[in-house]
Short mmCIF file of C-alpha atoms and ligand atoms in Angstrom, two decimals:
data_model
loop_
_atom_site.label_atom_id
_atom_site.label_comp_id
_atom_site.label_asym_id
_atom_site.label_seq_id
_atom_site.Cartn_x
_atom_site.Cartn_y
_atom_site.Cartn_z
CA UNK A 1 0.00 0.00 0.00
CA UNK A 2 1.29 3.29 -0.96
CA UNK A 3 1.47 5.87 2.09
CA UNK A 4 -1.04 7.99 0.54
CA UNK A 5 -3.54 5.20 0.58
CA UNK A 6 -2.71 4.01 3.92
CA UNK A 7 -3.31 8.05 5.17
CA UNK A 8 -6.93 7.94 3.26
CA UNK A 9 -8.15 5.03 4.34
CA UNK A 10 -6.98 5.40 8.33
CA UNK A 11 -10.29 6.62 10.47
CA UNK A 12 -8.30 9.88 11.60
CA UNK A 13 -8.40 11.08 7.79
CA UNK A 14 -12.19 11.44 8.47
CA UNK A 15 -11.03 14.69 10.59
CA UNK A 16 -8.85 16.33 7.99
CA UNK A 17 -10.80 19.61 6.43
CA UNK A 18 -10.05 18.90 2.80
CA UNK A 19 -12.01 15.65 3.63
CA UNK A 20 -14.68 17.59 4.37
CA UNK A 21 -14.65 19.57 1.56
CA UNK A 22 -15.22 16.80 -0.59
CA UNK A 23 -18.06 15.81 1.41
CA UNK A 24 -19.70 19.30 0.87
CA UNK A 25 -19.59 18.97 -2.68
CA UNK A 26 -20.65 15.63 -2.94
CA UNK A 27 -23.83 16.64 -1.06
CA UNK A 28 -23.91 19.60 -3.23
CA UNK A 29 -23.98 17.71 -6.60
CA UNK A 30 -25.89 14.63 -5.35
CA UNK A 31 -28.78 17.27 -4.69
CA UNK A 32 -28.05 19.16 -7.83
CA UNK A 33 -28.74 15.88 -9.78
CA UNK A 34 -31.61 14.81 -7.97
CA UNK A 35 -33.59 18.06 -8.25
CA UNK A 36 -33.04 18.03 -11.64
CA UNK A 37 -33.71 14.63 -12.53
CA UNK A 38 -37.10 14.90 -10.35
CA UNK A 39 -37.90 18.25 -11.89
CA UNK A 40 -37.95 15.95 -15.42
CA UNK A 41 -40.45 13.38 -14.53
CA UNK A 42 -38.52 10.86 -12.98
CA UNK A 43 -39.32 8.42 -10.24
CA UNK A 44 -36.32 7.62 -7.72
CA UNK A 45 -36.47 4.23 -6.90
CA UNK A 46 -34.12 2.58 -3.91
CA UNK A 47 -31.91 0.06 -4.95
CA UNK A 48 -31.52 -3.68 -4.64
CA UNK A 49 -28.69 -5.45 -3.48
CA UNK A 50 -29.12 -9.12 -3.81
CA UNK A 51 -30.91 -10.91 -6.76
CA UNK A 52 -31.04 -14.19 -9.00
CA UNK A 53 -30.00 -11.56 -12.18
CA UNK A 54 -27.05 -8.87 -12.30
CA UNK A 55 -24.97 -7.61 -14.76
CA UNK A 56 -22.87 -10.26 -15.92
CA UNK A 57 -19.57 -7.51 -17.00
CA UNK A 58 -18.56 -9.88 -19.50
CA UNK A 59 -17.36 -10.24 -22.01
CA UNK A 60 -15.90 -6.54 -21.83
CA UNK A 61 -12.16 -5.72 -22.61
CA UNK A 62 -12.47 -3.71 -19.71
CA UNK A 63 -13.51 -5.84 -16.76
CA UNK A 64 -10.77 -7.38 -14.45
CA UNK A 65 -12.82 -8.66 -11.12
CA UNK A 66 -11.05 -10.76 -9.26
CA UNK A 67 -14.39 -12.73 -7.82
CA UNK A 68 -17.76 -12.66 -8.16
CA UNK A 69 -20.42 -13.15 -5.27
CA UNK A 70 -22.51 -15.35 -4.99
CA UNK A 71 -24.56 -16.82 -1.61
CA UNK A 72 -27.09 -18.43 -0.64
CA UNK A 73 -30.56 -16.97 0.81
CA UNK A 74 -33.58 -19.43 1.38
CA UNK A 75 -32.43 -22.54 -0.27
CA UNK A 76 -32.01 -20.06 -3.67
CA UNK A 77 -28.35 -18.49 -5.24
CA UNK A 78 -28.54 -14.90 -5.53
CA UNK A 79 -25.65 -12.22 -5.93
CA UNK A 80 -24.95 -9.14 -5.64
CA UNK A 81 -25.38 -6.35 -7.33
CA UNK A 82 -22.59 -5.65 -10.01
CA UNK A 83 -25.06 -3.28 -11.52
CA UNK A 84 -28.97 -3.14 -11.97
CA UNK A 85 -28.95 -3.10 -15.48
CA UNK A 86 -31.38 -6.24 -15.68
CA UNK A 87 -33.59 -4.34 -13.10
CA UNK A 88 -33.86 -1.41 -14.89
CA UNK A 89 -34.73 -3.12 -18.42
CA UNK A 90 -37.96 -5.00 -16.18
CA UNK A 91 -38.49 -1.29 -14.39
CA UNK A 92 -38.62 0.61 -17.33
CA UNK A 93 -40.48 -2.02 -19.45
CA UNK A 94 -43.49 -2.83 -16.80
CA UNK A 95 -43.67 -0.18 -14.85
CA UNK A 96 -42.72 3.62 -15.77
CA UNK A 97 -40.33 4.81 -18.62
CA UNK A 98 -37.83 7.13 -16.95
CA UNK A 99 -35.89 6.90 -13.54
CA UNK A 100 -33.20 6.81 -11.66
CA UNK A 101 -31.47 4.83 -8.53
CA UNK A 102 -28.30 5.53 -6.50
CA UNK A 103 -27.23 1.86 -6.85
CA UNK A 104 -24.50 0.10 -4.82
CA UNK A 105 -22.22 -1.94 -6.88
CA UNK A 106 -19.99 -4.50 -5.86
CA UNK A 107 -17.27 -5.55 -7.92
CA UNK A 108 -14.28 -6.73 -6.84
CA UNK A 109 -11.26 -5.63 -9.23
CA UNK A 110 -7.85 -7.03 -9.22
CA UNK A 111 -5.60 -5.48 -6.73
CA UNK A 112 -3.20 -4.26 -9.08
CA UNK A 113 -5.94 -1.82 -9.73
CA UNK A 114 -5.50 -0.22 -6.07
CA UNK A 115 -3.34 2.74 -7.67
CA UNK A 116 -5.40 3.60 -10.86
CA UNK A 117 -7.43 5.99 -8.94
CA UNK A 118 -10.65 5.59 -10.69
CA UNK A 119 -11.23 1.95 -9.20
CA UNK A 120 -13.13 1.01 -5.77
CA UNK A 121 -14.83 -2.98 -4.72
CA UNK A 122 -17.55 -1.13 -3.91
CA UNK A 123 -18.93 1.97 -5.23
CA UNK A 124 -22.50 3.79 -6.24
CA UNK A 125 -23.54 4.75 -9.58
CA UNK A 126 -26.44 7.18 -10.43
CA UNK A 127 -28.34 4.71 -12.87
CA UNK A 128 -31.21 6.04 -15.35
CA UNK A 129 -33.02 4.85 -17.59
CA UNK A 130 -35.69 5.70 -20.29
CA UNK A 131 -37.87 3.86 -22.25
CA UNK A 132 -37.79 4.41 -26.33
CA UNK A 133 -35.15 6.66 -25.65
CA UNK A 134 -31.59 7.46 -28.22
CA UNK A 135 -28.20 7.78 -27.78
CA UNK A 136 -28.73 11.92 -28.37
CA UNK A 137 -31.74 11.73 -25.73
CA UNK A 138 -28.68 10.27 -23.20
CA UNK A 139 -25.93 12.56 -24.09
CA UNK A 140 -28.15 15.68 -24.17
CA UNK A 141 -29.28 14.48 -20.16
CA UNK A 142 -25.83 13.68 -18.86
CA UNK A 143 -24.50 16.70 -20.79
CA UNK A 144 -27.00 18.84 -19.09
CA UNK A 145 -26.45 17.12 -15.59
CA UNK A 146 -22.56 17.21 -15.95
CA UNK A 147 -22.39 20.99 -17.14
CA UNK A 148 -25.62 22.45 -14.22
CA UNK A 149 -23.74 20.44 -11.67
CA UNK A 150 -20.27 21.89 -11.94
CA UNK A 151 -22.03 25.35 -12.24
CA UNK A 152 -24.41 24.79 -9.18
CA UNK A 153 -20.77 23.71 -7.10
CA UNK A 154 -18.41 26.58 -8.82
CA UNK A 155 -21.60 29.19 -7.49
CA UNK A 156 -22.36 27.64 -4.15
CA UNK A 157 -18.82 25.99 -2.86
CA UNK A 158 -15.88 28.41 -4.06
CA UNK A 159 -14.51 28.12 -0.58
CA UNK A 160 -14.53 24.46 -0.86
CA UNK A 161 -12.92 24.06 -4.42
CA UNK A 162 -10.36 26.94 -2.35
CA UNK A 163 -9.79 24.64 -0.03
CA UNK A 164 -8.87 21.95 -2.43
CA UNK A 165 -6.99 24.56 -4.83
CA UNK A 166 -9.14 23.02 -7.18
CA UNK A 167 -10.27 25.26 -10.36
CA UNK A 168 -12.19 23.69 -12.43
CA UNK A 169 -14.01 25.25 -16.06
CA UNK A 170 -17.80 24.43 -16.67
CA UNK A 171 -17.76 21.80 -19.63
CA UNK A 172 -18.94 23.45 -22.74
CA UNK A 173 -21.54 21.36 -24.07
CA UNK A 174 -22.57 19.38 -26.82
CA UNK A 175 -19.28 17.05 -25.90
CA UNK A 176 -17.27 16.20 -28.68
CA UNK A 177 -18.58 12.08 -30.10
CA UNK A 178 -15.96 9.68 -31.17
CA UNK A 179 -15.96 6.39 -32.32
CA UNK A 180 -14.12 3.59 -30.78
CA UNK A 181 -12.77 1.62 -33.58
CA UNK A 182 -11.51 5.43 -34.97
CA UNK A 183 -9.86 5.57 -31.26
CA UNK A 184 -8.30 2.42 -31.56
CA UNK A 185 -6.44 3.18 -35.33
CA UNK A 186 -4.83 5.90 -33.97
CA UNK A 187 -3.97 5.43 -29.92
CA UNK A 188 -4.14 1.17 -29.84
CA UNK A 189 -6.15 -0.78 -27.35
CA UNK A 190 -5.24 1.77 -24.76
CA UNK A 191 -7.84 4.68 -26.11
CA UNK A 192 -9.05 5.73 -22.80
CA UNK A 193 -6.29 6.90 -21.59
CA UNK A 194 -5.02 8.47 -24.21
CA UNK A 195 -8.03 10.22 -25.19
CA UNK A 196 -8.57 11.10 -21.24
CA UNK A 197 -4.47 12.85 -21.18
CA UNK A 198 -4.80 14.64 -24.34
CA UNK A 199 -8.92 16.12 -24.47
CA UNK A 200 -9.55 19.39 -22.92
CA UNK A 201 -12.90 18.68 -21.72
CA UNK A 202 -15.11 15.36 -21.21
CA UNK A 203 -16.01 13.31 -24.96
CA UNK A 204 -18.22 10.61 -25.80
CA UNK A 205 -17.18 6.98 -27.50
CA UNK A 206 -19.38 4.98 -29.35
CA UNK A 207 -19.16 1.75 -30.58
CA UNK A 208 -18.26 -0.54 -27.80
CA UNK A 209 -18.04 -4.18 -27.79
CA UNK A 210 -19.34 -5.81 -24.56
CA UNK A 211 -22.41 -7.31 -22.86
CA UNK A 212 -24.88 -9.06 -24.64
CA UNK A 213 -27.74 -6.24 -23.29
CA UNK A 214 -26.73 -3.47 -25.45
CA UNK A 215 -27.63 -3.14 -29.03
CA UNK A 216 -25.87 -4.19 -31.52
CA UNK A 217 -26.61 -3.66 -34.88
CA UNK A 218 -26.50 -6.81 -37.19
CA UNK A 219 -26.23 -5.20 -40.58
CA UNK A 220 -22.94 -2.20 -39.76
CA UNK A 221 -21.99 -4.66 -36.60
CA UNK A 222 -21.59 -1.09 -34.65
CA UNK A 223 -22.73 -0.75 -30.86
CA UNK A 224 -24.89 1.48 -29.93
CA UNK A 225 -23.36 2.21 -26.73
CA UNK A 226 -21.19 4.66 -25.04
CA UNK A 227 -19.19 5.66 -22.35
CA UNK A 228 -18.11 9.65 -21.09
CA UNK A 229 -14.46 9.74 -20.75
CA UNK A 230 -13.36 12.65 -18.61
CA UNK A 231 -10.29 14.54 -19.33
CA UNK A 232 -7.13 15.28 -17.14
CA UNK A 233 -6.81 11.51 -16.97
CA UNK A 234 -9.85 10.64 -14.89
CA UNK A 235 -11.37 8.48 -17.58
CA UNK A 236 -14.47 6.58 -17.94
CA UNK A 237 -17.29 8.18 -15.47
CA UNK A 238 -20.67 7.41 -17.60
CA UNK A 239 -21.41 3.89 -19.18
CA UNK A 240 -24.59 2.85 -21.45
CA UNK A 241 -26.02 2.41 -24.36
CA UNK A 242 -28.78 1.74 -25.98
CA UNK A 243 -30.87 -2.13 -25.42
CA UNK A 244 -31.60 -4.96 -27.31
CA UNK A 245 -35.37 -6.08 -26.60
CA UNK A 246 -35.81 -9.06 -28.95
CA UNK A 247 -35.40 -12.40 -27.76
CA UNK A 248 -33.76 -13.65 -31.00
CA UNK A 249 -31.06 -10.99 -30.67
CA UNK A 250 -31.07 -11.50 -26.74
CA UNK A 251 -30.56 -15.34 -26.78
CA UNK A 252 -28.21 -15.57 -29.54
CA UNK A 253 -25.67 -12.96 -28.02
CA UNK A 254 -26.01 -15.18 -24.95
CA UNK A 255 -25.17 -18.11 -26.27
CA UNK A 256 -22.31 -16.58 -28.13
CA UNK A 257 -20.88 -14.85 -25.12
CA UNK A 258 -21.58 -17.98 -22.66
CA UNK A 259 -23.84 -16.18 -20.89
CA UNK A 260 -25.89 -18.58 -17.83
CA UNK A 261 -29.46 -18.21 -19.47
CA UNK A 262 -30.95 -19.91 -16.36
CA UNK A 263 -29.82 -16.47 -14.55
CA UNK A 264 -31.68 -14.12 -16.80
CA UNK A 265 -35.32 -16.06 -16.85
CA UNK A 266 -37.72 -13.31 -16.17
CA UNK A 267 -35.91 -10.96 -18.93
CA UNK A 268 -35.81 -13.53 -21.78
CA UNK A 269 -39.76 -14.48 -20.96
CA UNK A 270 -40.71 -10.81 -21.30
CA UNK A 271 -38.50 -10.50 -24.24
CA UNK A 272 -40.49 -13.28 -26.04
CA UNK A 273 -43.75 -12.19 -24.55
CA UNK A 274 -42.75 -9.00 -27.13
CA UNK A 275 -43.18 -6.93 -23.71
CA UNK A 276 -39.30 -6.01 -23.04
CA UNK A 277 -39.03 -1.98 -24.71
CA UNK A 278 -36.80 -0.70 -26.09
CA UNK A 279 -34.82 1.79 -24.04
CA UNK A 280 -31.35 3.97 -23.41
CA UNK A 281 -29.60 4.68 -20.64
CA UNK A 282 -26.36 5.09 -18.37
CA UNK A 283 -24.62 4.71 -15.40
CA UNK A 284 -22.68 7.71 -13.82
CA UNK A 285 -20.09 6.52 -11.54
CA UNK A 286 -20.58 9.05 -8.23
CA UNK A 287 -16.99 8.47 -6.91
CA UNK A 288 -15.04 8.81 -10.43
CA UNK A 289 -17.28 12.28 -11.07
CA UNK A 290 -16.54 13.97 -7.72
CA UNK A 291 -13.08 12.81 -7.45
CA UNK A 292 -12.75 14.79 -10.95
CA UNK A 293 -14.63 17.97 -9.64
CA UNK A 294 -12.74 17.86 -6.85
CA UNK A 295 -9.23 17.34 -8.56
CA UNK A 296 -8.89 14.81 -6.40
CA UNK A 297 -6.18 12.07 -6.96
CA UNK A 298 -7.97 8.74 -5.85
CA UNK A 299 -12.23 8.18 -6.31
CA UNK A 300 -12.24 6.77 -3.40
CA UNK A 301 -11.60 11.03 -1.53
CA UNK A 302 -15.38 10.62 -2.25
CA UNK A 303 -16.01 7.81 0.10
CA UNK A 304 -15.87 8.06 3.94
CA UNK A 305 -14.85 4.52 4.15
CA UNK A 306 -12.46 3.98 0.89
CA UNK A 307 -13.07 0.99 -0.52
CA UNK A 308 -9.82 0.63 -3.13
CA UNK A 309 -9.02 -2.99 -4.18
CA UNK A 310 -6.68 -5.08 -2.04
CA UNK A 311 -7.17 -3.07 1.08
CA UNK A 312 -9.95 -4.08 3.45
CA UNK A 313 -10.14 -1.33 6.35
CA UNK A 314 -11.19 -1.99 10.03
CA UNK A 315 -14.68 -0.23 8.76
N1 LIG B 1 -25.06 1.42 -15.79
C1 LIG B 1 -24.55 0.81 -16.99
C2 LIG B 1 -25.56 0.82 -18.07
O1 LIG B 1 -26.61 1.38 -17.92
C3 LIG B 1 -24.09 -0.57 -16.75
C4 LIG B 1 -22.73 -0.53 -16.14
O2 LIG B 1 -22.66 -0.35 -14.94
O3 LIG B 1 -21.76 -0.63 -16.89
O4 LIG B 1 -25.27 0.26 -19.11
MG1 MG B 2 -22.79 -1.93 -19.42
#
């Protein structure tokens, strides 16, 4: 463990006033982005943390978890959540087509990923989703949400971002759209990071190949998915796409993949019951984004108890 890690996660950090700081803000945005998404319609639901169906994370060139939970409640094997993507395709087909949850994730990432900075076992993302939505409909939400909430925080917490010496430049918006298979001609497998040292302000990447949930068209083979990659090196902070709804598409891709059909019942029965909508939406990981309005140097400033891989604190 590096010495800065051991002085974040120790329980005396908790007193230290740029700690605090970061608190403020987080409460600050959290309520920024929760007024705003409330002012639009959407119902805030709580989240779940143990179920038969989570996001499988595979196959994606990105994943690296070391395990993957599962127990045992009431004779039946559930697991926990590694994100509620599979509850919020059921949510927004049956029951109302836009929302949002803070959801707890728990993925446990290989420990060589303690120093990255952007990478925690446990961590919350602010899910939405929205039924017969596009890929614009997504980017023009986050954009708005990303730009109003470093506004609301540069207006209301100037002490704080003093505090931090952290200056920080509202994101002018619409962000800049690239596609990943462009990305990867020019910087090689490791786009992200590139693209993360080198832009000025947050961009978009399309064209994404990973799990078998987001849509993929079958005639251009493109993705229709996306993730926000934020500049200064903080990297990926948003992750979605748009869905596949047909149970064709939806079985084959899980057979391809390897994908445990017996873990995804309900979804493929609504998806042949032609009842599964189509839908778009993302993932904004809460850590990553403060961290990054912060200028802080690890996500896990944003957490009271750090949770950075390989370390397990007395808390
Ligand atoms: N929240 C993401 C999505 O909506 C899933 C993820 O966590 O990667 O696709
Ligand atoms: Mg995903």
């Amino acid at each position: 463990m590096t010495s800065s890690l051991e002085h974040l996660t120790s329980p005396d950090s908790l007193m230290r006033k740029e700690r605090s700081a970061v608190f403020r803000i987080e409460t600050g945005v959290l309520k920024k982005i929760v007024d705003m998404l409330v002012g639009k319609d959407f119902y805030w639901f709580l989240p779940v943390i143990l179920a038969k169906s989570t996001d499988p994370l595979w196959p994606d060139a990105g994943a690296s978890l070391e395990k993957k939970i599962e127990l045992e409640i009431y004779g039946q094997k559930v697991r926990t959540m590694q994100s509620m993507i599979i509850h919020k395709r059921v949510l927004v087909s049956l029951c109302h087509g836009k929302f949002f949850i803070l959801s707890p994730n728990i993925r446990i990432e290989t420990r060589d990923r303690s120093s990255t900075g952007k990478h925690l076992y446990e961590f919350t993302q602010l899910d939405l989703e929205v039924a017969h939505a596009k890929t614009e409909d997504i980017f023009k939400l986050f954009e708005e949400i990303l730009a109003e909430s470093i506004s609301y925080i540069k207006e209301y917490f100037e002490e704080d971002l003093q505090i931090l010496g952290r200056k920080i430049e509202i994101p002018k918006v619409p962000f800049e759209i690239y596609r990943r298979r462009d990305l990867e001609k020019e910087h090689g497998k490791d786009w992200e990071r590139s693209i993360s040292e080198k832009s000025g302000s947050p961009v978009w990447v399309t064209d994404i190949p990973r799990e078998f949930y987001d849509l993929e068209d079958e005639a251009s083979g493109e993705w229709r998915n996306y993730d926000l990659i934020l500049p200064e090196g903080y990297g990926e902070v948003i992750s979605g796409g748009e869905r596949e709804y047909e149970h064709r598409k939806l079985l084959h891709k899980m057979e391809r993949d390897g994908i445990r059909k017996e873990e995804y019942e309900l979804l493929l029965e609504l998806a042949s019951q032609r009842r599964l909508k189509p839908s778009a939406g993302a993932g904004l990981g809460i850590e990553r984004f403060i961290a990054y309005v912060c200028g802080a140097k690890h996500a896990a400033e944003a957490q009271p108890f750090p949770r950075i891989p390989g370390i397990v604190p007395e808390l």
